[in-house]
Structure formats: C-alpha cells, structure tokens
Tab-separated table of C-alpha atoms in Angstrom:
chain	number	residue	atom	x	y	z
A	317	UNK	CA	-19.787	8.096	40.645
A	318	UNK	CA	-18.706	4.997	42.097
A	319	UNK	CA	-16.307	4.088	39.139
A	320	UNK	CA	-13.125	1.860	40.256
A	321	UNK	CA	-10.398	0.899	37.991
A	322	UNK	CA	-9.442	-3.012	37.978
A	323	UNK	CA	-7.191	-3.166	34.902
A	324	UNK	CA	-4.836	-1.179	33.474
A	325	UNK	CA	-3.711	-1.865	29.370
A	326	UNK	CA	-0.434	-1.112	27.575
A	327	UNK	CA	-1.636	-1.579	23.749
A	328	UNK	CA	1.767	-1.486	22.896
A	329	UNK	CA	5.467	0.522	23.637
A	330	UNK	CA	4.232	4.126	23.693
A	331	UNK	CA	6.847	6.515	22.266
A	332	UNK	CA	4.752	10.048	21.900
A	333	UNK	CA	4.071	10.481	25.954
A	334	UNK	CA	5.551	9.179	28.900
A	335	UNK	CA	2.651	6.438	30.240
A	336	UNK	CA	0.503	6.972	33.293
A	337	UNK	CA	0.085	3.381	33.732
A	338	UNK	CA	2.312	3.007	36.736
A	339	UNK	CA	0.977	6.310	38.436
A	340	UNK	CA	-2.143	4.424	38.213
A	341	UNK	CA	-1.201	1.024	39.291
A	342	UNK	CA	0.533	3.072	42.505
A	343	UNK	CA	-2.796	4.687	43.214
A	344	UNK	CA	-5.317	1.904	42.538
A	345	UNK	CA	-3.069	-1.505	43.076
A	346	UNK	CA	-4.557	-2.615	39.390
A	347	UNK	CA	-2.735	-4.969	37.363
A	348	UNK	CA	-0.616	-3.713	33.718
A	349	UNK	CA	-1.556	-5.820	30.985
A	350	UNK	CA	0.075	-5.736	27.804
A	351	UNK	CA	1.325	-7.311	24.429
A	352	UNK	CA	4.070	-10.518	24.854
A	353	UNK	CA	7.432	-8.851	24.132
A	354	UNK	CA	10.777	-8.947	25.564
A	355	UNK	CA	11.242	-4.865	25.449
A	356	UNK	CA	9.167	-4.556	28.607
A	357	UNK	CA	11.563	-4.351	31.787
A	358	UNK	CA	8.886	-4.291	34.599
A	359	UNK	CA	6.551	-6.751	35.567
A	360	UNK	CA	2.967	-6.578	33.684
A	361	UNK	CA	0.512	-9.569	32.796
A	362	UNK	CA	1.829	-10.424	29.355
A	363	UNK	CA	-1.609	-11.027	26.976
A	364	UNK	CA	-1.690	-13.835	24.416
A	365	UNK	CA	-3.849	-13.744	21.454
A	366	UNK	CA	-7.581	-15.114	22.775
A	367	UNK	CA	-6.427	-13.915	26.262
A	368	UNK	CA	-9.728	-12.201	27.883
A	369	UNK	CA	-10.632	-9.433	30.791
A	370	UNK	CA	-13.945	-9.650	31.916
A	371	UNK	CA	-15.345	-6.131	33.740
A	372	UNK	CA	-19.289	-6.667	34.871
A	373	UNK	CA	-20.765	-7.909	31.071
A	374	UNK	CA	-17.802	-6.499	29.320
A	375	UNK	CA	-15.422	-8.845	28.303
A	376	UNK	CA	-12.057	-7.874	26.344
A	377	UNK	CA	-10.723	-10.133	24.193
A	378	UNK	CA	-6.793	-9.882	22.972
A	379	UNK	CA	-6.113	-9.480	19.778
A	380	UNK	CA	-2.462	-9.142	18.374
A	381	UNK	CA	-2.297	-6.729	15.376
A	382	UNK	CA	1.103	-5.506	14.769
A	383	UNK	CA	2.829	-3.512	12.566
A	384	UNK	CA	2.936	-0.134	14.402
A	385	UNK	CA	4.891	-1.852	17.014
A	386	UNK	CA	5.841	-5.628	17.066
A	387	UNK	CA	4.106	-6.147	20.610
A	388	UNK	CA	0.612	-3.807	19.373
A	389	UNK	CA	-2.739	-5.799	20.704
A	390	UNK	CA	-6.095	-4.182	20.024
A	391	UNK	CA	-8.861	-5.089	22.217
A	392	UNK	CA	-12.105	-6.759	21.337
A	393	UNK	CA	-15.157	-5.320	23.119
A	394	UNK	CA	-18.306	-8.070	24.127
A	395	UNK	CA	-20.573	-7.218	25.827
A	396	UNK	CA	-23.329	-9.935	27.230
A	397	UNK	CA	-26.250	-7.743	26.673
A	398	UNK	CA	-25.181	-7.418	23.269
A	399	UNK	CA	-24.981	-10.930	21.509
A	400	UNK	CA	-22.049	-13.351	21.397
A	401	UNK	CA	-20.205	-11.262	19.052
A	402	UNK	CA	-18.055	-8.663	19.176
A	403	UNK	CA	-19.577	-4.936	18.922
A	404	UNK	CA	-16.596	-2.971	19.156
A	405	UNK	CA	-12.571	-2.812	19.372
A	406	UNK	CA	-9.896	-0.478	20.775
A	407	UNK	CA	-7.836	0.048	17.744
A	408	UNK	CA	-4.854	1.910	20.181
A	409	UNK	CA	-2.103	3.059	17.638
A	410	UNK	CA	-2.891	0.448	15.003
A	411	UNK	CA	-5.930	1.916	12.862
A	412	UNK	CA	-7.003	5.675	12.953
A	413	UNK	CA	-9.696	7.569	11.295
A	414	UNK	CA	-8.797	7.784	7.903
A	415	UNK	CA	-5.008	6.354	8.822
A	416	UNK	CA	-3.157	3.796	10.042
A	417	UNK	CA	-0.160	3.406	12.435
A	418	UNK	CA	2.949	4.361	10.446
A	419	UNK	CA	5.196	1.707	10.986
A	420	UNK	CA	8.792	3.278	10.857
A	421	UNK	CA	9.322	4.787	14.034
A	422	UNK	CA	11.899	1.862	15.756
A	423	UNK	CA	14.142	2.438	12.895
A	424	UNK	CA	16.684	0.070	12.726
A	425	UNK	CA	15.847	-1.274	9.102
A	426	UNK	CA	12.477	-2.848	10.696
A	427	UNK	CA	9.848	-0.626	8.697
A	428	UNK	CA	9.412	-2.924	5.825
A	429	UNK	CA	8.618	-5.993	7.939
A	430	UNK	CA	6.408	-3.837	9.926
A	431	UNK	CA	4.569	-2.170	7.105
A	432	UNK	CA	4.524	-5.855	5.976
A	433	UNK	CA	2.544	-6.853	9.298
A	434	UNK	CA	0.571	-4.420	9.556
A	435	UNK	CA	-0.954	-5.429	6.191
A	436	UNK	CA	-2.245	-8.831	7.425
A	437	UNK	CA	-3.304	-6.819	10.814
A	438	UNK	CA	-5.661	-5.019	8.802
A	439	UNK	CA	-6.518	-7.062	6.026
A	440	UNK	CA	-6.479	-10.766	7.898
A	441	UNK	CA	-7.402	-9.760	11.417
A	442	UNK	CA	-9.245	-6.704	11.020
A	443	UNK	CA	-11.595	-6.817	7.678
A	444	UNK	CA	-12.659	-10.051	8.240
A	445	UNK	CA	-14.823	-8.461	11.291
A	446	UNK	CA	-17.289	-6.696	9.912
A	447	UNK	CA	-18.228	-3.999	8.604
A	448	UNK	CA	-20.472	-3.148	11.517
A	449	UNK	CA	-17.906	-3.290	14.125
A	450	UNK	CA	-17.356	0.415	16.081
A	451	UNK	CA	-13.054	1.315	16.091
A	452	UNK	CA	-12.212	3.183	19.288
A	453	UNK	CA	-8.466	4.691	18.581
A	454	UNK	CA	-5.893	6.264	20.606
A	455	UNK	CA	-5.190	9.324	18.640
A	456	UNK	CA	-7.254	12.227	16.677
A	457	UNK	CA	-5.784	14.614	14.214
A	458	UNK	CA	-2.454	16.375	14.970
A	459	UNK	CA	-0.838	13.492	16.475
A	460	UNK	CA	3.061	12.399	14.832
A	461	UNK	CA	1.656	8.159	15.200
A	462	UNK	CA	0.561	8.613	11.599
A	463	UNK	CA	0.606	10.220	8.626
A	464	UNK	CA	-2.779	11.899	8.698
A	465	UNK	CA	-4.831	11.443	10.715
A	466	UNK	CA	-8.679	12.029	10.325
A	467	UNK	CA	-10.694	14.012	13.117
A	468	UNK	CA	-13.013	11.619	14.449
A	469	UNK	CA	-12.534	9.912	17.530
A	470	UNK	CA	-14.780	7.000	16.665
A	471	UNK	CA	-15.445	5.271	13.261
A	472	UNK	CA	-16.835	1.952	11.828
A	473	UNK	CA	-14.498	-0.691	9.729
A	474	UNK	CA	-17.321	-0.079	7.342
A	475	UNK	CA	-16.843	3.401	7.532
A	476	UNK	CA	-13.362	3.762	7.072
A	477	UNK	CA	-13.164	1.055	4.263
A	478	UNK	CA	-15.502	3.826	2.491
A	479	UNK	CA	-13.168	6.753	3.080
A	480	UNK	CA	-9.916	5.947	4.309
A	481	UNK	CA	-7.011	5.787	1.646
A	482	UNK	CA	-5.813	2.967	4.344
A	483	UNK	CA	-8.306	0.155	2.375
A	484	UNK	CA	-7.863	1.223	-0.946
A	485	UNK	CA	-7.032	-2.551	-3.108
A	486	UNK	CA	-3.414	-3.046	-2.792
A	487	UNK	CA	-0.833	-5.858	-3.089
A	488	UNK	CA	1.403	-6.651	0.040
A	489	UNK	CA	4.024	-4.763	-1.923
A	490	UNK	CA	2.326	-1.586	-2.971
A	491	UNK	CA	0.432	-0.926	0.641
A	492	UNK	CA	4.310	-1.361	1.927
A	493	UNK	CA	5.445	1.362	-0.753
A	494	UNK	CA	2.168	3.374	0.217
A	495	UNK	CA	2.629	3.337	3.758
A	496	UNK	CA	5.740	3.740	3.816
A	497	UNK	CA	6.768	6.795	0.816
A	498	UNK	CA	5.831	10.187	2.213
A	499	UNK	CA	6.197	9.638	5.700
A	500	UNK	CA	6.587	12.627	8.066
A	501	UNK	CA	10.381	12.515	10.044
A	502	UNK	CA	9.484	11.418	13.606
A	503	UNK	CA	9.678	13.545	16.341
A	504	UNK	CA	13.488	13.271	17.892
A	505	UNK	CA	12.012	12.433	21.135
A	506	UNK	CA	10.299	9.696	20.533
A	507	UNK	CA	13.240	7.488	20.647
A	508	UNK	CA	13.696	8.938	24.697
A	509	UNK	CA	10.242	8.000	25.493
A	510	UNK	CA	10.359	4.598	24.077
A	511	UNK	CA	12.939	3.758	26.360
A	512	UNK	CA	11.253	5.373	29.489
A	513	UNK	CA	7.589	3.583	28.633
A	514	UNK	CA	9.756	-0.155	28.148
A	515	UNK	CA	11.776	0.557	31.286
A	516	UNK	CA	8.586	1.768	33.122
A	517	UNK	CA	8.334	5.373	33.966
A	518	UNK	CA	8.952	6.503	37.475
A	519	UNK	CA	5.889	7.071	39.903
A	520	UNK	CA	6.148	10.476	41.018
A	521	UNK	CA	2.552	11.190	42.280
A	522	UNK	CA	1.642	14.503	41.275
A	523	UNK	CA	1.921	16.902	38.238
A	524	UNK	CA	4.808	19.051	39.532
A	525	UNK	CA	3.824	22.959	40.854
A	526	UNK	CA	5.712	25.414	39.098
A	527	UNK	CA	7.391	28.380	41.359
A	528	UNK	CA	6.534	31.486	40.423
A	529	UNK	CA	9.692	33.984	39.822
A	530	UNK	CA	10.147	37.303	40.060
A	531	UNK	CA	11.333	39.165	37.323
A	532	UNK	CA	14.865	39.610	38.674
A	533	UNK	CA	15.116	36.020	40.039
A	534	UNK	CA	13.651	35.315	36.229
A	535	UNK	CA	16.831	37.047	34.834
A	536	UNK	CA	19.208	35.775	37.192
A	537	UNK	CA	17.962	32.446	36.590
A	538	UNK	CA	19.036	33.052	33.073
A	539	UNK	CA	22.052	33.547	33.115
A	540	UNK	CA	22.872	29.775	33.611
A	541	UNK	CA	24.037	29.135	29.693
A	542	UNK	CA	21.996	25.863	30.945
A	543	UNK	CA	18.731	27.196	30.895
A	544	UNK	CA	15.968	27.738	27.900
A	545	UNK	CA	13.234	30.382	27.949
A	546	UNK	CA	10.253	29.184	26.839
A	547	UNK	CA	7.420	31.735	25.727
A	548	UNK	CA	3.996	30.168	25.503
A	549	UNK	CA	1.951	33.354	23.794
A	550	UNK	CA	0.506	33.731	20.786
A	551	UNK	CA	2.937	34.354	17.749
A	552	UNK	CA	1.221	38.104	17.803
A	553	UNK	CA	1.832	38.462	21.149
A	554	UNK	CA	5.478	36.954	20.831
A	555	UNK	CA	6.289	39.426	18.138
A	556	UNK	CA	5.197	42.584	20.001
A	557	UNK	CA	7.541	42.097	22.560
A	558	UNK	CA	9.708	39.435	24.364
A	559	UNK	CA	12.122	38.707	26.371
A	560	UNK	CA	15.784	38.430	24.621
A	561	UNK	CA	16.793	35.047	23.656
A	562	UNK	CA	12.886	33.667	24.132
A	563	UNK	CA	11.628	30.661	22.190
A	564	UNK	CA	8.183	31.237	20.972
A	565	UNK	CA	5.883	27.838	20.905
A	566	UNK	CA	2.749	28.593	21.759
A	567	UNK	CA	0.074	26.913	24.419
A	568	UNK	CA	-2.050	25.322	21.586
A	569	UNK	CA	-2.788	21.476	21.404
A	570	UNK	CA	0.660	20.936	19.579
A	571	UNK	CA	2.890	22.438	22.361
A	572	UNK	CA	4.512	19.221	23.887
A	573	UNK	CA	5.107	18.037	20.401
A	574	UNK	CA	7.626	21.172	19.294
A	575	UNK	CA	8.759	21.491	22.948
A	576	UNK	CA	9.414	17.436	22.089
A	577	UNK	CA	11.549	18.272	18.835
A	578	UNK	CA	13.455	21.822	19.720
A	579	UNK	CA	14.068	21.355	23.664
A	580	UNK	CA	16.922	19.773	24.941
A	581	UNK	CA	15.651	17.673	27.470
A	582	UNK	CA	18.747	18.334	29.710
A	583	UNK	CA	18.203	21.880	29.913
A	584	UNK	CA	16.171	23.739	32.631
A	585	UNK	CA	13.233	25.695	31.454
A	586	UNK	CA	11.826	28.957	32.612
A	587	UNK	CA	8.344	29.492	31.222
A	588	UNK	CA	6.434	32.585	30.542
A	589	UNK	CA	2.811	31.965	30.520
A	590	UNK	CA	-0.045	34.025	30.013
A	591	UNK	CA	-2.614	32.454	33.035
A	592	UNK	CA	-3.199	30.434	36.145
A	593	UNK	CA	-4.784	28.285	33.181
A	594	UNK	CA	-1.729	28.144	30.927
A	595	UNK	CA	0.580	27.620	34.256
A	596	UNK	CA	-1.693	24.091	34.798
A	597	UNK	CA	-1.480	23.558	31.147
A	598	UNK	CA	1.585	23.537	30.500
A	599	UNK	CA	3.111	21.918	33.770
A	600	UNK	CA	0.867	18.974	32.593
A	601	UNK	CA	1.919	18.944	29.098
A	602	UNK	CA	5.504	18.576	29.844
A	603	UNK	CA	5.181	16.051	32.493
A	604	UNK	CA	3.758	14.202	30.081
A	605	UNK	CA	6.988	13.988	27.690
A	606	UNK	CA	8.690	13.633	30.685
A	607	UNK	CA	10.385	17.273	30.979
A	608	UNK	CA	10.374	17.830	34.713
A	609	UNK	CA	13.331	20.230	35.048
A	610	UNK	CA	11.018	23.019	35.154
A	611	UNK	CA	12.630	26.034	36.784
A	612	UNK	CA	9.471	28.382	37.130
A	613	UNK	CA	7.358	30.315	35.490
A	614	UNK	CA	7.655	34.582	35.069
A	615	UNK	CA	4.590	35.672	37.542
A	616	UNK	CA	2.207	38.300	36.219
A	617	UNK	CA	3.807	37.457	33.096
A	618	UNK	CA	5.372	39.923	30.492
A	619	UNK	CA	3.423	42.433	32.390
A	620	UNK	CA	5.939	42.523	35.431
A	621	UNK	CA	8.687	42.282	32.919
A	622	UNK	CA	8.018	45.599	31.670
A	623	UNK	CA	7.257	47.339	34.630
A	624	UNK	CA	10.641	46.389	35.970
A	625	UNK	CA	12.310	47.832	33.146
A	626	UNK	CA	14.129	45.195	32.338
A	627	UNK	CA	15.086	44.857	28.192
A	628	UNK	CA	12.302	43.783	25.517
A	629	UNK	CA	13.321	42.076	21.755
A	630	UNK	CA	10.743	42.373	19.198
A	631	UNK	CA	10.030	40.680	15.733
A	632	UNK	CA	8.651	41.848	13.115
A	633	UNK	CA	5.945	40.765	11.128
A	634	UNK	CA	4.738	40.680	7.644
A	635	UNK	CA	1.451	40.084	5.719
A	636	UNK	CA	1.696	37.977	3.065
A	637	UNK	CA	1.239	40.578	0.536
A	638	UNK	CA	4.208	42.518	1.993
A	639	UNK	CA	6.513	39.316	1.561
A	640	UNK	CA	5.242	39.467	-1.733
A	641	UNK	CA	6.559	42.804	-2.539
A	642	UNK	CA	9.548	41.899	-0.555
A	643	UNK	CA	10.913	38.513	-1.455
A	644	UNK	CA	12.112	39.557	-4.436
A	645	UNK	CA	14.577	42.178	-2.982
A	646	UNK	CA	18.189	40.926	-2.879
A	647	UNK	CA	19.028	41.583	0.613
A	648	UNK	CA	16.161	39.681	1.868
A	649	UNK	CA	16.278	35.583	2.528
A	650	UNK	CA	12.428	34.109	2.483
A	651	UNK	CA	13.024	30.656	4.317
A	652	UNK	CA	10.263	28.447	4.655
A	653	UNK	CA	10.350	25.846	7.534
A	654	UNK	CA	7.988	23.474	7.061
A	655	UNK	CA	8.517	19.989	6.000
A	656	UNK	CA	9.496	18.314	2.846
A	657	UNK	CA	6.712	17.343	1.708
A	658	UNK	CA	4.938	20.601	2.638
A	659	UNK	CA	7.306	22.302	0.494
A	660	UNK	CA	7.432	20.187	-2.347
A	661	UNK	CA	3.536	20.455	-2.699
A	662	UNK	CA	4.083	23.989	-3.537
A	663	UNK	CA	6.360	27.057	-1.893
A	664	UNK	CA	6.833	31.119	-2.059
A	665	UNK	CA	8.801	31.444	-5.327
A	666	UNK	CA	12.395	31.606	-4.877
A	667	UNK	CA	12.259	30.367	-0.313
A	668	UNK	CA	14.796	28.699	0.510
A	669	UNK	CA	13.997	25.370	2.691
A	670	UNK	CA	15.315	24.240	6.279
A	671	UNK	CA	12.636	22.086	8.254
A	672	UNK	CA	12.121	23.859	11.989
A	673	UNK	CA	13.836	21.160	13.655
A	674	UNK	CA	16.624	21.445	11.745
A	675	UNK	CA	17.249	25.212	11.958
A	676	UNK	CA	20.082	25.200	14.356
A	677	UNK	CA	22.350	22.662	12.610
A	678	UNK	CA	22.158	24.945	9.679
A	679	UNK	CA	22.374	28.735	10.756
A	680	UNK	CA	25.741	28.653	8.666
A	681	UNK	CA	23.554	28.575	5.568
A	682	UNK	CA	22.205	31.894	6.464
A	683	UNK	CA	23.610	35.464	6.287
A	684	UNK	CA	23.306	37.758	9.063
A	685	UNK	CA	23.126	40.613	6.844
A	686	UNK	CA	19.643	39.565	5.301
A	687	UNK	CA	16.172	40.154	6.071
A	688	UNK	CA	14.982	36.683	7.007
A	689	UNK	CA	11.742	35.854	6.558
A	690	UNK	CA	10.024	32.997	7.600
A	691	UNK	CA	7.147	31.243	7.167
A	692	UNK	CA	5.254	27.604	7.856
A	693	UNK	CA	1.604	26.446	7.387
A	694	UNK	CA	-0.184	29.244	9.563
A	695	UNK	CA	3.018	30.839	11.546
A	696	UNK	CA	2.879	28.771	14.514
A	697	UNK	CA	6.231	26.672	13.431
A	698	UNK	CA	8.005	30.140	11.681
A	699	UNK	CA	7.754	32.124	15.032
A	700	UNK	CA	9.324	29.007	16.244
A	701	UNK	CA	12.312	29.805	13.668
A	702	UNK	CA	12.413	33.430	13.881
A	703	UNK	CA	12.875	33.657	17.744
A	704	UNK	CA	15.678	30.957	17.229
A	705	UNK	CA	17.433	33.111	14.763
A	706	UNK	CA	17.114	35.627	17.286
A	707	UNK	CA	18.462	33.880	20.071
A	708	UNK	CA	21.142	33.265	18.065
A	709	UNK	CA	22.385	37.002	17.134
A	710	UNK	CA	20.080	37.519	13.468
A	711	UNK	CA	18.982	40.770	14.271
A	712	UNK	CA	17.264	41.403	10.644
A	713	UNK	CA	14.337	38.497	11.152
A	714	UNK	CA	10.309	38.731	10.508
A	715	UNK	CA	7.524	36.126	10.952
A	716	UNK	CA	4.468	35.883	8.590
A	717	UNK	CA	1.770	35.139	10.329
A	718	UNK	CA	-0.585	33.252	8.335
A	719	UNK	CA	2.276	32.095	6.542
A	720	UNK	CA	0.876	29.226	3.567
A	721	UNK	CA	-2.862	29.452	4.471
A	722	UNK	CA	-2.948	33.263	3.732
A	723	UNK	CA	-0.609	32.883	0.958
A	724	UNK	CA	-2.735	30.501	-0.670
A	725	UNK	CA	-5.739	32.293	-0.040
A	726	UNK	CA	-4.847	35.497	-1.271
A	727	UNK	CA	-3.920	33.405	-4.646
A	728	UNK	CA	-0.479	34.685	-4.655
A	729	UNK	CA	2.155	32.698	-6.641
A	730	UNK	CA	3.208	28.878	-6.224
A	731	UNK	CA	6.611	27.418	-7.119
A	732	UNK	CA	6.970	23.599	-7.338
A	733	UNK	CA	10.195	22.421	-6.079
C-alpha cells in the first residue's frame, strides 16, 4: 500500500504493555518522540509544548496535558485541506470515552497533584477547543488506565461533555475527590512495565515461537517447582477436566491483564491452548507484558493428555440457583472474588470477600474442610480462584459460572456490605 512510517510517538511512560516503539525504530530507522521528562533513559526527540511533525498536509502539534502521567502530551491533528484549525487530537491515556486517565498509578503520594493537573488538562487545555473537535484515545473498555471506560474508540469534546461523568461542574477540589475515591487497585505489574518502557524495552525482533511438548515432556517439564501451568480454555472447559495444579485464565481480551496480576513473572510457563489460533494469540499477548519465559505449549492439547493416560483434576460447578440452596449450609464457604467496590455494590448474602489477586496471601482464612464456592462478575475471575485453591491442596472447591450476572438476573437475594 505504499505506507512508510517516519515518526514514532511515546504519549507518555506506558505502564499496561511493554512498548513496540523501539522494535519499530530497529525496523524502520524512525525517530521516538515524546513528552520532556527526566524518567526516559534512551535517547528520543524530547517535544515541547507548540513543538510540530508535519507528515504530507498533516501536521501534529504538541500539546502537554498531564495528569495521567507528568510527561503525557496529546497530539493536535491539522490538516491543510482542512482549515487552519485543528480538526482532531490524539487524546493517548489522558481522556477516554466517557473517562479520563486515573491519575494514581506512580504512587508515591503524587495522585493528588496529578488529579490536580489533570483538571487544568481538561478544563484549560482541552475545553477551550471546541466542541467540534474529534478525540482519538489509546484505550476502549476493559482496559486498568481508568476507571471506566466507555466503548467507543472515537468521540467528540462535545460529545463527551454531554455524557461523560468526566465534565460534570466541579471545583478543583471535588473533581480531585471524584477522580480519585473509587478507584480500581492497579494491576501489580504495572509498576515492572513502567520501568521497562522508561529504560527502553529490548529489541528482540520477532514474537517468540512456542515449542510444542509432548505430553510426557509436558509433565516432566513440571516438575520444576519453578514452573506455572497456564490453561487458556473456557471456564466450562476448565472445569470438565484439567490438568492438576492448572491455572485457569482464559484466551479472552482480558488474558494478559490476569496473567499481569497472578503470574510471577520469574516463573516459566507451560501453556495449554486450545488452537494454532490461541498458540499465536497468546505468544503475542504475553510478549506484550513482557513474559518471554515461555516454556511451550501442550500439542493437540488436553486431547493428547488424555489419551496418554496421564491424571485429570476436575471442578465442579454450580448454577446460581444451586448456590442458592447451598450457601446457607454450614460446611460450605461462598467467597466472592471480585473487587471492593464490586462487592460493596451488592453481594450473595452471607460471601465472604478476598479480591482474586489477593487469594494466595490469604488461603489461611479458609478451611480445607469446606465447600468453597466462588464466584466474580460472570466466572471468568472465580475459575481463576477455584483452580488456585486447587493448586494449593482444597479439594472441596466449585466455580459458578455466571457468577453476579446470573445471580442478578435470576433476582435472587442482595446483601449490602
């Protein structure tokens, strides 16, 4: 199509992937341009505010909104067909449909001053625009860089001053209480990938081919108390049978986020993996948060487990309506894992709470004796927990697939915590 890349843009410190910039610059010899900030360790054209890129009759213009980071720039589109004025901008982490960039995730006692920030980003830099002006962001729903993100990949300032909680009329103070109260916990490795995007992440040229593995070099593999068993199937799938000790997160669009929060980066993975598909899919996915101790992948899948005879774990699974019946029971333990503010909105009368990420640091709150189970928003995240009770020795553990969704819309009870 005769398309070339000339310039390659950091918007800001990216903690949520590892960045492809320099596997571009090694492939194209393009320039990195980014915000001015001292965090950066390799060499990129640092922009100032007003600093332009022109491409054919597109011109970018640099402008510095932080807030999400200190260093954020968003990127003014011209275009010289189109008037003097701007008709666009590429809002990167700063301004989402129907969110914003939350502005806690360097920690450190900096999220007031940048909750602060980003307040005159959006209501000094940004506003003052138009309403007119077409927002181009980095994210969609389902990503951790906000608090809730809205599905549309493409919005007006007009637009989202209409809809977006973001512009509702707020003091400095109260959008800095707003933005701020409710927040999500961050993903634990975000932290680890903001150091490997400042530093610059190695160029390695190609997403990594996984081996396939026999079943017995799969189990001898194993054995190494260093190495985690990933299983990417659905949660039904998971629960019908498994191999023993297998974390279930399934191949949907938030994999490399729980792989992110409940892998131990250190640790080498074996995958099991439904399809040449999934095997592309997921090599991809965790190259991209910079997991690349990737033992191999179980060929032919679960199928060649079981013809080799080799031992299957299952998990059991309830209906809603049959944790209904059942939570009341005293040697059962209903434990919903979602997250705080999930829970406070409403929970299963009588669950007790432990966040998924959290599970492991807590199994001594648990009895081994009980029927455990658990349950999340739809059962993605409680298959999650169950098969980590499971690998570590609860024998007595069920899933709900479903989980709050079906729970909800069967109209069964609500307790507010």
């Amino acid at each position: 199509m005769g398309i070339r890349i000339t310039h390659i843009i950091e918007t800001h410190i990216h903690a949520d992937f590892v960045s492809g910039s320099h596997e571009l610059k090694a492939r194209t010899n393009a320039p990195i341009y980014g915000g001015k900030s001292d965090d950066y360790k390799f060499d990129l054209h640092q922009l100032n505010e007003g600093d332009e890129l022109k491409i054919g009759n597109v011109t970018l213009r640099a402008l510095h909104t932080p807030g999400h980071t200190p260093e954020h720039i968003s990127l003014l589109i011209f275009d010289a067909k189109q008037g003097k004025e701007p008709f666009a901008i590429f809002t990167g982490d700063f301004l989402f449909n129907l969110d914003v960039g939350r502005p806690d995730l360097l920690g450190g006692g900096t999220e007031k001053k940048l909750a602060a920030q980003l307040y005159h980003s959006l209501f000094d830099k940004l506003v003052p625009l138009g309403d007119r002006l077409e927002i181009y962001p980095s994210h969609g729903a389902g990503s951790s860089c906000g608090k809730s993100i809205g599905d549309r990949r493409q919005s007006t300032i007009g637009n989202e001053r209409i809809f977006s909680p973001v512009f509702k009329e707020r003091t400095e103070v109260e959008f800095v209480e707003w933005v701020l109260g409710g927040m999500p916990e961050p993903p634990t490795h975000y932290p680890r990938l903001k150091k490997v995007n400042a530093r610059g992440a190695k160029v390695v040229g190609d997403v990594p081919i996984l081996p396939p593995l026999s079943p017995q070099e799969f189990q001898q593999l194993m054995q190494d108390e260093n190495t985690v068993v990933i299983d990417t199937r659905s949660i039904l799938a998971f629960g019908g049978g498994h191999i023993p000790g297998a974390i279930n997160i399934a191949l949907r669009p938030e994999f490399p986020n729980w792989v992110g929060w409940i892998i131990d980066p250190e640790k080498k993975i074996l995958m099991v993996l439904e399809s040449e598909r999934g095997v592309s899919l997921a090599s991809q996915q965790l190259f991209r948060i910079g997991y690349d101790n990737i033992a191999g992948y179980l060929h032919d899948g679960m199928t060649s487990w079981q013809n080799a005879g080799l031992p299957l774990k299952h998990l059991g699974e309830w209906t809603v309506h049959e944790l209904n019946q059942q939570k009341d029971y005293p040697d059962v333990t209903v434990l919903d894992v979602r997250g705080d503010d999930e829970f406070k909105d409403g929970n299963v009368p009588g669950a007790k709470h432990i966040y998924v990420p959290h599970l492991e640091e807590h199994l001594n709150e648990l009895d081994k004796n009980q029927t455990i189970a658990t349950y999340c928003g739809s059962g993605y995240r409680a298959s999650i927990a169950a098969s980590l009770l499971q690998k570590h020795g609860f024998e007595k553990v069920v899933n709900v697939p479903g989980s709050w969704n079906a729970w909800t819309a069967e109209k069964l009870p609500v307790e507010k915590s």
